[in-house]
GROMACS .gro file of C-alpha atoms in nm:
model
  354
    1MET     CA    1  -0.011  -0.450  -3.170
    2GLN     CA    2  -0.130  -0.803  -3.234
    3MET     CA    3  -0.003  -1.105  -3.043
    4GLY     CA    4   0.101  -1.453  -3.142
    5ASP     CA    5  -0.033  -1.765  -2.978
    6GLU     CA    6   0.275  -1.808  -2.760
    7THR     CA    7   0.268  -1.446  -2.643
    8ARG     CA    8  -0.107  -1.464  -2.578
    9GLN     CA    9  -0.053  -1.751  -2.335
   10ARG     CA   10   0.202  -1.555  -2.133
   11VAL     CA   11   0.037  -1.209  -2.124
   12LYS     CA   12  -0.254  -1.127  -1.895
   13PHE     CA   13  -0.489  -0.833  -1.931
   14THR     CA   14  -0.329  -0.671  -1.624
   15ASP     CA   15   0.009  -0.652  -1.799
   16ASP     CA   16   0.143  -0.302  -1.861
   17ARG     CA   17   0.201  -0.392  -2.225
   18VAL     CA   18  -0.176  -0.430  -2.281
   19CYS     CA   19  -0.365  -0.122  -2.402
   20LYS     CA   20  -0.617  -0.027  -2.135
   21SER     CA   21  -0.809   0.190  -2.383
   22HIS     CA   22  -0.853  -0.117  -2.602
   23LEU     CA   23  -0.990  -0.311  -2.304
   24LEU     CA   24  -1.250  -0.034  -2.261
   25ASP     CA   25  -1.318  -0.021  -2.639
   26CYS     CA   26  -1.209   0.341  -2.682
   27CYS     CA   27  -0.861   0.330  -2.831
   28PRO     CA   28  -0.826   0.601  -3.103
   29HIS     CA   29  -0.613   0.363  -3.312
   30ASP     CA   30  -0.916   0.133  -3.346
   31ILE     CA   31  -1.182   0.403  -3.381
   32LEU     CA   32  -1.005   0.611  -3.649
   33ALA     CA   33  -0.869   0.318  -3.848
   34GLY     CA   34  -0.932   0.362  -4.223
   35THR     CA   35  -1.003   0.737  -4.201
   36ARG     CA   36  -0.807   1.038  -4.321
   37MET     CA   37  -0.648   1.053  -3.973
   38ASP     CA   38  -0.557   0.686  -3.946
   39LEU     CA   39  -0.307   0.659  -3.660
   40GLY     CA   40  -0.170   0.322  -3.761
   41GLU     CA   41  -0.109   0.030  -3.528
   42CYS     CA   42  -0.108   0.092  -3.153
   43THR     CA   43   0.222   0.046  -2.972
   44LYS     CA   44   0.052  -0.166  -2.703
   45ILE     CA   45  -0.111  -0.506  -2.725
   46HIS     CA   46  -0.467  -0.532  -2.862
   47ASP     CA   47  -0.649  -0.861  -2.823
   48LEU     CA   48  -1.023  -0.931  -2.799
   49ALA     CA   49  -0.965  -1.231  -2.573
   50LEU     CA   50  -0.794  -1.006  -2.317
   51ARG     CA   51  -1.088  -0.765  -2.340
   52ALA     CA   52  -1.326  -1.052  -2.263
   53ASP     CA   53  -1.113  -1.154  -1.965
   54TYR     CA   54  -1.118  -0.796  -1.839
   55GLU     CA   55  -1.496  -0.768  -1.873
   56ILE     CA   56  -1.538  -1.085  -1.664
   57ALA     CA   57  -1.288  -0.975  -1.398
   58SER     CA   58  -1.429  -0.620  -1.374
   59LYS     CA   59  -1.762  -0.762  -1.259
   60GLU     CA   60  -1.598  -0.915  -0.952
   61ARG     CA   61  -1.360  -0.634  -0.852
   62ASP     CA   62  -1.275  -0.280  -0.954
   63LEU     CA   63  -0.945  -0.257  -1.147
   64PHE     CA   64  -0.947   0.123  -1.207
   65PHE     CA   65  -0.836   0.089  -1.570
   66GLU     CA   66  -1.060   0.387  -1.648
   67LEU     CA   67  -0.791   0.621  -1.516
   68ASP     CA   68  -0.532   0.492  -1.764
   69ALA     CA   69  -0.778   0.513  -2.053
   70MET     CA   70  -0.881   0.865  -1.951
   71ASP     CA   71  -0.518   0.982  -1.950
   72HIS     CA   72  -0.469   0.830  -2.297
   73LEU     CA   73  -0.777   0.997  -2.447
   74GLU     CA   74  -0.704   1.332  -2.281
   75SER     CA   75  -0.359   1.345  -2.436
   76PHE     CA   76  -0.503   1.253  -2.778
   77ILE     CA   77  -0.786   1.510  -2.763
   78ALA     CA   78  -0.544   1.778  -2.639
   79GLU     CA   79  -0.329   1.718  -2.947
   80CYS     CA   80  -0.635   1.741  -3.176
   81ASP     CA   81  -0.746   2.067  -3.016
   82ARG     CA   82  -0.397   2.205  -3.063
   83ARG     CA   83  -0.414   2.123  -3.435
   84THR     CA   84  -0.757   2.287  -3.457
   85GLU     CA   85  -0.625   2.612  -3.312
   86LEU     CA   86  -0.331   2.607  -3.553
   87ALA     CA   87  -0.570   2.558  -3.847
   88LYS     CA   88  -0.781   2.851  -3.730
   89LYS     CA   89  -0.477   3.076  -3.711
   90ARG     CA   90  -0.369   2.967  -4.059
   91LEU     CA   91  -0.713   3.050  -4.202
   92ALA     CA   92  -0.712   3.387  -4.031
   93GLU     CA   93  -0.380   3.469  -4.196
   94THR     CA   94  -0.479   3.359  -4.548
   95GLN     CA   95  -0.837   3.485  -4.575
   96GLU     CA   96  -0.946   3.847  -4.600
   97GLU     CA   97  -1.043   4.018  -4.281
   98ILE     CA   98  -1.413   4.092  -4.244
   99SER     CA   99  -1.601   4.295  -3.992
  100ALA     CA  100  -1.741   4.144  -3.674
  101GLU     CA  101  -2.097   4.174  -3.806
  102VAL     CA  102  -2.016   3.989  -4.128
  103SER     CA  103  -1.818   3.731  -3.935
  104ALA     CA  104  -2.117   3.664  -3.709
  105LYS     CA  105  -2.343   3.615  -4.011
  106ALA     CA  106  -2.094   3.375  -4.169
  107GLU     CA  107  -2.072   3.185  -3.843
  108LYS     CA  108  -2.449   3.148  -3.841
  109VAL     CA  109  -2.440   2.997  -4.193
  110HIS     CA  110  -2.173   2.752  -4.079
  111GLU     CA  111  -2.381   2.648  -3.778
  112LEU     CA  112  -2.685   2.581  -3.998
  113ASN     CA  113  -2.469   2.380  -4.238
  114GLU     CA  114  -2.344   2.174  -3.947
  115GLU     CA  115  -2.699   2.113  -3.823
  116ILE     CA  116  -2.813   2.003  -4.171
  117GLY     CA  117  -2.519   1.767  -4.205
  118LYS     CA  118  -2.588   1.605  -3.865
  119LEU     CA  119  -2.958   1.561  -3.941
  120LEU     CA  120  -2.889   1.407  -4.281
  121ALA     CA  121  -2.634   1.169  -4.133
  122LYS     CA  122  -2.883   1.063  -3.865
  123ALA     CA  123  -3.160   1.016  -4.123
  124GLU     CA  124  -2.936   0.793  -4.334
  125GLN     CA  125  -2.843   0.586  -4.029
  126LEU     CA  126  -3.208   0.536  -3.930
  127GLY     CA  127  -3.297   0.443  -4.288
  128ALA     CA  128  -3.017   0.186  -4.294
  129GLU     CA  129  -3.153   0.040  -3.970
  130GLY     CA  130  -3.503   0.012  -4.121
  131ASN     CA  131  -3.663   0.288  -3.913
  132VAL     CA  132  -3.820   0.469  -4.211
  133ASP     CA  133  -4.076   0.676  -4.018
  134GLU     CA  134  -3.816   0.838  -3.792
  135SER     CA  135  -3.596   0.899  -4.094
  136GLN     CA  136  -3.880   1.083  -4.270
  137LYS     CA  137  -3.941   1.302  -3.967
  138ILE     CA  138  -3.573   1.401  -3.959
  139LEU     CA  139  -3.581   1.485  -4.331
  140MET     CA  140  -3.872   1.720  -4.264
  141GLU     CA  141  -3.661   1.894  -4.000
  142VAL     CA  142  -3.381   1.920  -4.257
  143GLU     CA  143  -3.609   2.113  -4.490
  144LYS     CA  144  -3.688   2.363  -4.215
  145VAL     CA  145  -3.318   2.412  -4.140
  146ARG     CA  146  -3.246   2.460  -4.511
  147ALA     CA  147  -3.498   2.744  -4.521
  148LYS     CA  148  -3.319   2.909  -4.228
  149LYS     CA  149  -2.987   2.860  -4.401
  150LYS     CA  150  -3.114   3.029  -4.718
  151GLU     CA  151  -3.221   3.334  -4.519
  152ALA     CA  152  -2.885   3.345  -4.340
  153GLU     CA  153  -2.695   3.325  -4.669
  154GLU     CA  154  -2.902   3.617  -4.810
  155GLU     CA  155  -2.816   3.828  -4.508
  156TYR     CA  156  -2.450   3.734  -4.538
  157ARG     CA  157  -2.446   3.814  -4.918
  158ASN     CA  158  -2.608   4.153  -4.865
  159SER     CA  159  -2.360   4.249  -4.593
  160MET     CA  160  -2.045   4.229  -4.810
  161PRO     CA  161  -1.931   4.304  -5.169
  162ALA     CA  162  -2.001   4.052  -5.444
  163SER     CA  163  -1.630   3.997  -5.511
  164SER     CA  164  -1.564   3.895  -5.157
  165PHE     CA  165  -1.875   3.679  -5.142
  166GLN     CA  166  -1.758   3.469  -5.431
  167GLN     CA  167  -1.444   3.365  -5.238
  168GLN     CA  168  -1.468   3.031  -5.062
  169LYS     CA  169  -1.493   3.090  -4.689
  170LEU     CA  170  -1.357   2.797  -4.489
  171ARG     CA  171  -1.417   2.696  -4.134
  172VAL     CA  172  -1.243   2.442  -3.907
  173CYS     CA  173  -1.464   2.173  -3.753
  174GLU     CA  174  -1.444   2.193  -3.373
  175VAL     CA  175  -1.485   1.815  -3.340
  176CYS     CA  176  -1.244   1.663  -3.589
  177SER     CA  177  -1.045   1.972  -3.702
  178ALA     CA  178  -1.146   1.916  -4.069
  179TYR     CA  179  -1.208   2.212  -4.306
  180LEU     CA  180  -1.567   2.304  -4.398
  181GLY     CA  181  -1.671   2.540  -4.676
  182LEU     CA  182  -1.933   2.808  -4.636
  183HIS     CA  183  -2.094   2.711  -4.969
  184ASP     CA  184  -2.074   2.330  -4.930
  185ASN     CA  185  -2.383   2.150  -5.056
  186ASP     CA  186  -2.592   1.916  -4.845
  187ARG     CA  187  -2.425   1.605  -4.982
  188ARG     CA  188  -2.084   1.728  -4.882
  189LEU     CA  189  -2.207   1.825  -4.535
  190ALA     CA  190  -2.384   1.490  -4.491
  191ASP     CA  191  -2.070   1.306  -4.592
  192HIS     CA  192  -1.864   1.497  -4.341
  193PHE     CA  193  -2.095   1.484  -4.040
  194GLY     CA  194  -2.196   1.126  -4.112
  195GLY     CA  195  -1.846   1.017  -4.198
  196LYS     CA  196  -1.632   0.780  -3.992
  197LEU     CA  197  -1.380   1.048  -3.902
  198HIS     CA  198  -1.629   1.294  -3.753
  199LEU     CA  199  -1.834   1.023  -3.581
  200GLY     CA  200  -1.513   0.865  -3.448
  201PHE     CA  201  -1.410   1.190  -3.286
  202ILE     CA  202  -1.757   1.229  -3.141
  203GLN     CA  203  -1.730   0.878  -2.996
  204ILE     CA  204  -1.387   0.953  -2.850
  205ARG     CA  205  -1.501   1.280  -2.693
  206GLU     CA  206  -1.816   1.126  -2.550
  207LYS     CA  207  -1.614   0.834  -2.411
  208LEU     CA  208  -1.372   1.079  -2.254
  209ASP     CA  209  -1.656   1.266  -2.082
  210GLN     CA  210  -1.796   0.934  -1.960
  211LEU     CA  211  -1.456   0.825  -1.827
  212ARG     CA  212  -1.410   1.154  -1.645
  213LYS     CA  213  -1.744   1.112  -1.476
  214THR     CA  214  -1.672   0.748  -1.387
  215VAL     CA  215  -1.326   0.827  -1.249
  216ALA     CA  216  -1.465   1.115  -1.041
  217GLU     CA  217  -1.736   0.889  -0.896
  218LYS     CA  218  -1.488   0.613  -0.817
  219GLN     CA  219  -1.243   0.855  -0.659
  220GLU     CA  220  -1.524   0.999  -0.448
  221LYS     CA  221  -1.626   0.650  -0.346
  222ARG     CA  222  -1.267   0.558  -0.268
  223ASN     CA  223  -1.226   0.873  -0.058
  224GLN     CA  224  -1.545   0.792   0.130
  225ASP     CA  225  -1.426   0.436   0.189
  226ARG     CA  226  -1.090   0.564   0.306
  227LEU     CA  227  -1.260   0.813   0.537
  228ARG     CA  228  -1.489   0.541   0.671
  229ARG     CA  229  -1.197   0.307   0.733
  230ARG     CA  230  -1.012   0.587   0.907
  231GLU     CA  231  -1.312   0.657   1.130
  232GLU     CA  232  -1.347   0.286   1.207
  233ARG     CA  233  -0.977   0.265   1.286
  234GLU     CA  234  -0.999   0.570   1.513
  235ARG     CA  235  -1.308   0.422   1.680
  236GLU     CA  236  -1.125   0.095   1.737
  237GLU     CA  237  -0.826   0.284   1.876
  238ARG     CA  238  -1.052   0.476   2.114
  239LEU     CA  239  -1.215   0.153   2.225
  240THR     CA  240  -0.873  -0.004   2.266
  241ARG     CA  241  -0.756   0.292   2.472
  242ARG     CA  242  -1.069   0.275   2.683
  243SER     CA  243  -1.033  -0.097   2.738
  244GLY     CA  244  -0.664  -0.045   2.810
  245SER     CA  245  -0.745   0.227   3.062
  246ARG     CA  246  -1.006   0.001   3.220
  247THR     CA  247  -0.755  -0.279   3.236
  248ARG     CA  248  -0.499  -0.045   3.389
  249ASP     CA  249  -0.761   0.076   3.637
  250ARG     CA  250  -0.843  -0.283   3.727
  251ARG     CA  251  -0.476  -0.359   3.763
  252ARG     CA  252  -0.426  -0.051   3.975
  253SER     CA  253  -0.724  -0.139   4.192
  254ARG     CA  254  -0.594  -0.494   4.225
  255SER     CA  255  -0.248  -0.368   4.313
  256ARG     CA  256  -0.404  -0.127   4.564
  257ASP     CA  257  -0.601  -0.414   4.712
  258ARG     CA  258  -0.289  -0.626   4.728
  259ARG     CA  259  -0.097  -0.342   4.891
  260ARG     CA  260  -0.380  -0.289   5.134
  261ARG     CA  261  -0.394  -0.658   5.216
  262ARG     CA  262  -0.017  -0.665   5.241
  263SER     CA  263  -0.016  -0.357   5.462
  264ARG     CA  264  -0.294  -0.504   5.674
  265SER     CA  265  -0.112  -0.833   5.711
  266THR     CA  266   0.211  -0.644   5.779
  267SER     CA  267   0.043  -0.427   6.039
  268ARG     CA  268  -0.122  -0.737   6.184
  269GLU     CA  269   0.212  -0.912   6.200
  270ARG     CA  270   0.366  -0.601   6.349
  271ARG     CA  271   0.094  -0.588   6.611
  272LYS     CA  272   0.143  -0.956   6.677
  273SER     CA  273   0.519  -0.915   6.698
  274SER     CA  274   0.480  -0.606   6.919
  275ARG     CA  275   0.239  -0.796   7.141
  276SER     CA  276   0.474  -1.092   7.151
  277ARG     CA  277   0.768  -0.860   7.226
  278SER     CA  278   0.564  -0.690   7.499
  279ARG     CA  279   0.471  -1.031   7.639
  280ASP     CA  280   0.834  -1.133   7.623
  281ARG     CA  281   0.936  -0.813   7.794
  282HIS     CA  282   0.665  -0.869   8.053
  283ARG     CA  283   0.775  -1.227   8.105
  284ARG     CA  284   1.137  -1.120   8.129
  285HIS     CA  285   1.037  -0.846   8.372
  286ARG     CA  286   0.834  -1.090   8.577
  287SER     CA  287   1.121  -1.339   8.566
  288ARG     CA  288   1.364  -1.072   8.675
  289SER     CA  289   1.120  -0.964   8.943
  290ARG     CA  290   1.078  -1.321   9.063
  291SER     CA  291   1.451  -1.387   9.055
  292HIS     CA  292   1.510  -1.059   9.232
  293SER     CA  293   1.249  -1.145   9.495
  294ARG     CA  294   1.394  -1.494   9.534
  295GLY     CA  295   1.741  -1.347   9.568
  296HIS     CA  296   1.613  -1.095   9.820
  297ARG     CA  297   1.441  -1.366  10.021
  298ARG     CA  298   1.752  -1.583   9.999
  299ALA     CA  299   1.967  -1.292  10.113
  300SER     CA  300   1.729  -1.219  10.396
  301ARG     CA  301   1.736  -1.584  10.495
  302ASP     CA  302   2.113  -1.581  10.481
  303ARG     CA  303   2.126  -1.269  10.692
  304SER     CA  304   1.882  -1.414  10.946
  305ALA     CA  305   2.072  -1.742  10.957
  306LYS     CA  306   2.399  -1.559  10.998
  307TYR     CA  307   2.250  -1.343  11.267
  308LYS     CA  308   2.112  -1.647  11.445
  309PHE     CA  309   2.445  -1.823  11.414
  310CYS     CA  310   2.623  -1.522  11.557
  311ARG     CA  311   2.386  -1.509  11.851
  312GLU     CA  312   2.424  -1.878  11.916
  313ARG     CA  313   2.797  -1.848  11.894
  314ALA     CA  314   2.797  -1.554  12.131
  315ALA     CA  315   2.576  -1.750  12.370
  316ARG     CA  316   2.805  -2.050  12.350
  317GLU     CA  317   3.110  -1.841  12.406
  318GLU     CA  318   2.943  -1.677  12.698
  319SER     CA  319   2.844  -2.012  12.846
  320TRP     CA  320   3.189  -2.144  12.779
  321GLU     CA  321   3.349  -1.859  12.966
  322CYS     CA  322   3.123  -1.919  13.261
  323GLY     CA  323   3.194  -2.291  13.266
  324ARG     CA  324   3.564  -2.246  13.238
  325SER     CA  325   3.566  -2.036  13.540
  326GLU     CA  326   3.381  -2.303  13.729
  327ARG     CA  327   3.547  -2.614  13.591
  328GLY     CA  328   3.901  -2.707  13.585
  329SER     CA  329   4.154  -2.703  13.314
  330THR     CA  330   4.078  -3.063  13.209
  331ASP     CA  331   3.718  -3.011  13.190
  332TRP     CA  332   3.778  -2.689  13.009
  333ARG     CA  333   3.972  -2.865  12.730
  334LEU     CA  334   3.709  -3.134  12.693
  335GLU     CA  335   3.432  -2.887  12.678
  336SER     CA  336   3.630  -2.666  12.450
  337SER     CA  337   3.687  -2.950  12.201
  338ASN     CA  338   3.329  -3.062  12.231
  339GLY     CA  339   3.214  -2.708  12.180
  340LYS     CA  340   3.429  -2.668  11.873
  341ALA     CA  341   3.301  -2.994  11.725
  342ALA     CA  342   2.946  -2.900  11.802
  343SER     CA  343   2.999  -2.557  11.653
  344ARG     CA  344   3.148  -2.713  11.337
  345LYS     CA  345   2.851  -2.950  11.303
  346SER     CA  346   2.603  -2.671  11.352
  347GLU     CA  347   2.789  -2.462  11.092
  348GLU     CA  348   2.789  -2.754  10.848
  349LYS     CA  349   2.421  -2.809  10.919
  350GLU     CA  350   2.341  -2.445  10.853
  351ALA     CA  351   2.551  -2.442  10.543
  352GLY     CA  352   2.365  -2.751  10.415
  353GLU     CA  353   2.034  -2.586  10.490
  354ILE     CA  354   2.136  -2.279  10.302
   0.00000   0.00000   0.00000
C-alpha cells in the first residue's frame, strides 16, 4: 500500500501498519509482481523512505523486525507448498500409473532438464552482465548435461510402450509449483528456470533460510545476555546479602559492646552503690555504737551521781540525827532548814551538771 505525503509525515517505520518484510526487502508482493502469481498490492504500507530510515536505525540498535518478516514468509511458503502437493495429487490422478522403475527413470530426465534450465539461465545472466568467458564455460557444461539427458531419455523410452511414451508427462516444480513437461525443449526450460517467477521463489526461500538463521542467532544472543544479566543480578544479590550480613554482624558486635559497656557501668555503679550503702551502714552502725556508748556512759554517770547523792544524803541525815540529839529544838530547826536548803542547792547543782 502506497502512502500520501500527509500520511508519510505521520507514520514511522516502527508503526504496525508498515510492512516489515518490505523494510527487509523480501515482501512476496514486491518480488512476484508482474509474474503469473502476482499477489497484487500488499495490505500494509510500503515506502522506500521508511526502509531507508530503518536501515539507518538498525545500525544503532537491534529492532528484531526479522522475526515479523520470517513469520510472513513462512506463512507464504507454507501456502505454496500446500498448492504443490495438491498439484502432485492431481497429476497422479489424471496420468497413467507407471512402475517404480519407470517412474525413477522419468524423474532422472526431469532432474537433468532442471539442471539444463538453471545452467542456461545462469549463462544468459552472465552474458547480460558482460562476463562472456564464464558464460561460455557454463554453456560447455550444458552440452555435457544434454548428453546425459539423451541417454536418460533412451532408457526411459525403452522401459515403456511407445503409446505411453508419446503422452506428455508433467511434473510439478518444487520451487514455484509450476508444471514442467518431460519433453520440454531447452528454450522452454531456460525460460522457466531463468524466469522471474522461479527466481523470485528462489529469492524468497533463500531469504527465509537467512532470516531463520539470523533469528536463531539473535535469540541465542538474547538468551545469553539474559543469562548473563541474571548471573550478574544473583552475584549482586549475594554481595548485598554478604554486605548486609557484615553490617548486621557489625551492628550486633556494636550492640554487644554497648551492652557490655552498659553492664560494666551498671555493675560498677552497683558496686559503687553497694560500697556506699555498706559505708552508710557502717557509719550508721558506728553512729549507733557511739550513741549507745555515750548513752551508756551518761547512764553510768547518772547512776554514779545518784549513788553519790544518796550516800551524801544518808551521811547528812546521819549527821543530822546526831546533832539533833545533841542540840536543842531551836538549833534543830535552824539546822534542819539549813540542811534542806543546802540539800536543794546540791541537788540543783547536780542536776545542772547532769
